[in-house]
Amino acid sequence: MIAENLKEIQATIPAGVTLVAVSKTKPVSDIQVAYDCGQRIFGENKVQELVDKSEELPKDIEWHMIGHLQSNKVKYIAPFVSLIHSVDGVKLLTEINKQGKKNNRVINCLLQFHIAQEYTKFGLSFEEAQDLLSSEEFIKMENISIVGVMGMATFTQNEDQLRHEFTTLENYFHVIKSHFFKFNPEFKHVSMGMSGDYLIAIEEGSNMVRVGSSIFGSR
Ligand SMILES: *Cc1c(COP(=O)(O)O)cnc(C)c1O
């Protein structure tokens, strides 16, 4: 089923939108099926699982860390992770920068915003992001690149609410782009939308969707 699901999803995704196949909790054999269909970008939300899978699977996979990340675990993914979606504070960013330096690379990151009504979800407020991007610590960092924004909408069927939350993130993206990254073409990603809401997210400006259960089945 994975191959069929993946093709169906891919057919609904317009050019210019990146599909991150979220493979958390799924075995490497499932990821291999998606890989054999041409999928190269996979998202995981736990460090240990991401590392274990990366060791078993082909080296040209781009691994995205999409889950909440603790500073003390950055070192395990720093040598190879291709994008960290879940940067939500200067402490974490400082550690990513440090580990980037150790590994002699620049690590791509998204700033995660809190856009949902559910207070349990992680992420920065707009003001916190502005403070972070204006801080002296941030300006000195040479081994991270902020390449866009990420957010998770409320788990709801209410389409108006979803659209409102996605629009909020899209607006944050544009304001931050014009204030901090106007001349930086690498700041371009808006990561929003999951299995239940990715089509709405794309209509509201997403160019990176994170789809798990619609590809690999429920968890
Ligand atoms: C699990 C997860 C997804 C994918 O969720 P599905 O509903 O299975 O598509 C997307 N983003 C994040 C941050 C996740 O943790």
Short mmCIF file of C-alpha atoms and ligand atoms in Angstrom, two decimals:
data_model
loop_
_atom_site.label_atom_id
_atom_site.label_comp_id
_atom_site.label_asym_id
_atom_site.label_seq_id
_atom_site.Cartn_x
_atom_site.Cartn_y
_atom_site.Cartn_z
CA MET A 1 0.00 0.00 0.00
CA ILE A 2 2.84 2.41 0.75
CA ALA A 3 3.83 2.73 -2.90
CA GLU A 4 0.23 3.43 -3.95
CA ASN A 5 -0.33 5.90 -1.12
CA LEU A 6 2.85 7.75 -1.92
CA LYS A 7 1.98 8.07 -5.61
CA GLU A 8 -1.49 9.33 -4.73
CA ILE A 9 -0.08 11.98 -2.40
CA GLN A 10 2.63 13.01 -4.86
CA ALA A 11 -0.02 13.52 -7.52
CA THR A 12 -1.76 16.10 -5.31
CA ILE A 13 1.37 18.09 -4.52
CA PRO A 14 2.14 20.97 -6.88
CA ALA A 15 5.60 21.68 -8.24
CA GLY A 16 7.59 23.76 -5.79
CA VAL A 17 6.18 22.03 -2.72
CA THR A 18 8.53 19.60 -0.96
CA LEU A 19 7.12 16.40 0.48
CA VAL A 20 8.69 15.21 3.72
CA ALA A 21 7.62 11.60 4.29
CA VAL A 22 7.18 11.26 8.05
CA SER A 23 8.33 7.76 8.93
CA LYS A 24 8.34 7.91 12.75
CA THR A 25 7.51 4.59 14.44
CA LYS A 26 7.62 2.81 11.07
CA PRO A 27 10.20 0.12 10.27
CA VAL A 28 13.09 0.64 7.87
CA SER A 29 11.46 -1.81 5.46
CA ASP A 30 8.58 0.67 5.01
CA ILE A 31 11.01 3.51 4.41
CA GLN A 32 12.84 1.37 1.86
CA VAL A 33 9.58 0.90 -0.09
CA ALA A 34 9.08 4.66 -0.25
CA TYR A 35 12.74 5.12 -1.16
CA ASP A 36 12.37 2.66 -4.02
CA CYS A 37 9.50 4.83 -5.32
CA GLY A 38 11.90 7.77 -5.48
CA GLN A 39 11.19 9.45 -2.15
CA ARG A 40 14.41 10.83 -0.66
CA ILE A 41 13.30 13.13 2.16
CA PHE A 42 12.16 11.55 5.41
CA GLY A 43 11.15 13.11 8.72
CA GLU A 44 11.56 11.66 12.20
CA ASN A 45 10.68 13.10 15.58
CA LYS A 46 13.04 11.18 17.88
CA VAL A 47 16.82 11.47 17.80
CA GLN A 48 17.66 7.86 18.59
CA GLU A 49 15.22 6.52 16.01
CA LEU A 50 16.50 8.94 13.38
CA VAL A 51 20.12 7.91 13.99
CA ASP A 52 19.35 4.18 13.98
CA LYS A 53 17.38 4.39 10.74
CA SER A 54 19.97 6.57 9.02
CA GLU A 55 22.61 3.92 9.71
CA GLU A 56 20.56 1.18 8.08
CA LEU A 57 19.26 3.02 5.05
CA PRO A 58 20.83 4.48 1.87
CA LYS A 59 23.17 7.39 2.38
CA ASP A 60 21.47 9.72 -0.10
CA ILE A 61 18.40 10.08 2.12
CA GLU A 62 17.89 13.58 3.47
CA TRP A 63 16.88 13.25 7.11
CA HIS A 64 14.72 15.95 8.64
CA MET A 65 14.32 16.28 12.40
CA ILE A 66 10.71 17.41 12.87
CA GLY A 67 10.13 16.75 16.57
CA HIS A 68 10.98 18.62 19.73
CA LEU A 69 14.76 18.55 20.12
CA GLN A 70 16.67 18.65 23.40
CA SER A 71 20.00 20.48 23.32
CA ASN A 72 21.89 17.53 24.78
CA LYS A 73 20.89 15.33 21.83
CA VAL A 74 21.90 17.65 19.00
CA LYS A 75 25.36 16.06 18.82
CA TYR A 76 23.96 12.75 17.59
CA ILE A 77 22.33 14.17 14.47
CA ALA A 78 24.66 17.11 13.80
CA PRO A 79 27.01 15.18 11.47
CA PHE A 80 24.34 14.40 8.89
CA VAL A 81 20.89 15.93 9.52
CA SER A 82 19.76 17.90 6.49
CA LEU A 83 17.12 20.11 8.16
CA ILE A 84 15.96 20.70 11.73
CA HIS A 85 12.34 21.91 11.70
CA SER A 86 11.94 22.44 15.41
CA VAL A 87 14.18 25.27 16.57
CA ASP A 88 12.32 27.04 19.36
CA GLY A 89 14.92 28.94 21.34
CA VAL A 90 18.36 30.52 21.44
CA LYS A 91 19.75 27.84 23.76
CA LEU A 92 18.97 25.10 21.25
CA LEU A 93 20.25 27.19 18.37
CA THR A 94 23.51 27.87 20.24
CA GLU A 95 24.04 24.13 20.66
CA ILE A 96 23.24 23.42 17.00
CA ASN A 97 25.76 26.09 16.01
CA LYS A 98 28.39 24.56 18.30
CA GLN A 99 27.83 21.08 16.90
CA GLY A 100 27.81 22.46 13.37
CA LYS A 101 31.24 23.94 14.01
CA LYS A 102 32.54 20.66 15.43
CA ASN A 103 31.37 18.86 12.31
CA ASN A 104 32.65 21.58 10.03
CA ARG A 105 29.27 22.19 8.43
CA VAL A 106 26.40 24.62 8.34
CA ILE A 107 23.19 23.10 9.69
CA ASN A 108 19.92 24.21 8.12
CA CYS A 109 17.16 25.09 10.57
CA LEU A 110 13.57 26.29 10.58
CA LEU A 111 12.14 28.41 13.36
CA GLN A 112 9.14 26.64 14.84
CA PHE A 113 6.23 28.91 15.68
CA HIS A 114 3.38 28.30 18.03
CA ILE A 115 0.32 28.79 15.83
CA ALA A 116 -2.13 26.31 17.37
CA GLN A 117 -4.68 27.02 20.06
CA GLU A 118 -3.49 23.93 21.88
CA TYR A 119 -0.99 25.22 24.41
CA THR A 120 0.73 21.83 24.55
CA LYS A 121 2.40 22.39 21.20
CA PHE A 122 5.91 23.80 21.05
CA GLY A 123 7.12 26.88 19.28
CA LEU A 124 8.08 30.51 19.42
CA SER A 125 5.82 33.51 19.50
CA PHE A 126 6.45 36.16 16.87
CA GLU A 127 8.03 38.44 19.49
CA GLU A 128 10.34 35.69 20.73
CA ALA A 129 11.49 35.01 17.17
CA GLN A 130 12.20 38.69 16.59
CA ASP A 131 14.22 38.84 19.80
CA LEU A 132 16.15 35.73 18.84
CA LEU A 133 16.96 37.00 15.35
CA SER A 134 18.03 40.40 16.72
CA SER A 135 20.23 38.98 19.47
CA GLU A 136 24.01 39.34 19.43
CA GLU A 137 24.40 35.64 20.03
CA PHE A 138 22.44 34.82 16.91
CA ILE A 139 24.23 37.29 14.69
CA LYS A 140 27.58 35.70 15.58
CA MET A 141 26.53 32.16 14.69
CA GLU A 142 28.33 30.88 11.59
CA ASN A 143 27.38 27.22 11.54
CA ILE A 144 23.63 27.49 11.27
CA SER A 145 21.43 28.76 8.48
CA ILE A 146 17.83 29.73 9.17
CA VAL A 147 16.04 28.68 5.99
CA GLY A 148 12.42 29.26 6.93
CA VAL A 149 9.60 28.67 9.37
CA MET A 150 7.57 25.72 10.62
CA GLY A 151 4.31 25.31 12.48
CA MET A 152 1.73 22.77 13.54
CA ALA A 153 -1.91 23.69 13.36
CA THR A 154 -4.50 22.69 15.92
CA PHE A 155 -5.74 19.12 15.59
CA THR A 156 -9.19 20.03 14.32
CA GLN A 157 -11.55 19.55 11.40
CA ASN A 158 -12.52 23.21 11.55
CA GLU A 159 -11.32 24.48 8.19
CA ASP A 160 -11.65 28.16 9.04
CA GLN A 161 -9.48 27.70 12.07
CA LEU A 162 -6.87 25.75 10.11
CA ARG A 163 -6.77 28.41 7.41
CA HIS A 164 -6.42 31.12 10.04
CA GLU A 165 -3.48 29.35 11.70
CA PHE A 166 -1.71 28.63 8.41
CA THR A 167 -2.22 32.23 7.26
CA THR A 168 -0.71 33.41 10.53
CA LEU A 169 2.46 31.42 9.87
CA GLU A 170 2.59 32.55 6.25
CA ASN A 171 2.41 36.17 7.45
CA TYR A 172 5.17 35.59 10.00
CA PHE A 173 7.30 34.19 7.18
CA HIS A 174 6.87 37.29 5.03
CA VAL A 175 7.45 39.78 7.83
CA ILE A 176 10.55 37.96 9.05
CA LYS A 177 11.83 37.60 5.51
CA SER A 178 11.53 41.35 4.91
CA HIS A 179 13.07 42.30 8.26
CA PHE A 180 15.89 39.80 8.59
CA PHE A 181 16.45 37.85 5.38
CA LYS A 182 15.57 40.22 2.57
CA PHE A 183 18.75 39.49 0.64
CA ASN A 184 19.06 35.85 1.65
CA PRO A 185 17.45 33.55 -0.92
CA GLU A 186 17.96 30.55 1.36
CA PHE A 187 15.26 31.77 3.70
CA LYS A 188 12.39 30.34 1.68
CA HIS A 189 10.67 27.41 3.41
CA VAL A 190 7.24 27.41 4.99
CA SER A 191 6.84 23.97 6.56
CA MET A 192 3.19 23.41 7.40
CA GLY A 193 0.57 20.77 6.71
CA MET A 194 0.24 17.11 7.76
CA SER A 195 -1.89 14.21 6.52
CA GLY A 196 -5.19 15.75 7.55
CA ASP A 197 -4.58 19.31 6.43
CA TYR A 198 -1.74 19.52 3.90
CA LEU A 199 -3.94 20.52 0.97
CA ILE A 200 -5.34 23.45 2.95
CA ALA A 201 -1.82 24.32 4.09
CA ILE A 202 -0.61 24.43 0.48
CA GLU A 203 -3.50 26.72 -0.47
CA GLU A 204 -2.41 29.01 2.34
CA GLY A 205 1.21 29.16 1.20
CA SER A 206 3.00 26.06 2.46
CA ASN A 207 5.91 24.89 0.33
CA MET A 208 6.95 21.99 2.55
CA VAL A 209 4.44 19.43 3.85
CA ARG A 210 5.12 16.72 6.43
CA VAL A 211 2.95 13.72 5.68
CA GLY A 212 3.09 10.51 7.69
CA SER A 213 -0.02 8.40 8.20
CA SER A 214 -1.46 9.01 4.72
CA ILE A 215 1.67 7.37 3.30
CA PHE A 216 2.65 4.75 5.87
CA GLY A 217 -0.70 4.05 7.55
CA SER A 218 -1.87 4.96 11.02
CA ARG A 219 0.49 4.66 13.94
C1 LIG B 1 3.87 13.07 13.16
C2 LIG B 1 4.14 14.40 12.60
C3 LIG B 1 3.71 14.75 11.31
C4 LIG B 1 2.92 13.82 10.41
O1 LIG B 1 1.65 13.57 10.92
P1 LIG B 1 0.57 12.74 10.06
O2 LIG B 1 -0.72 13.20 10.61
O3 LIG B 1 0.85 11.31 10.32
O4 LIG B 1 0.76 13.09 8.64
C5 LIG B 1 4.01 16.02 10.85
N1 LIG B 1 4.70 16.89 11.59
C6 LIG B 1 5.13 16.60 12.83
C7 LIG B 1 5.88 17.62 13.59
C8 LIG B 1 4.86 15.35 13.39
O5 LIG B 1 5.29 15.08 14.62
#
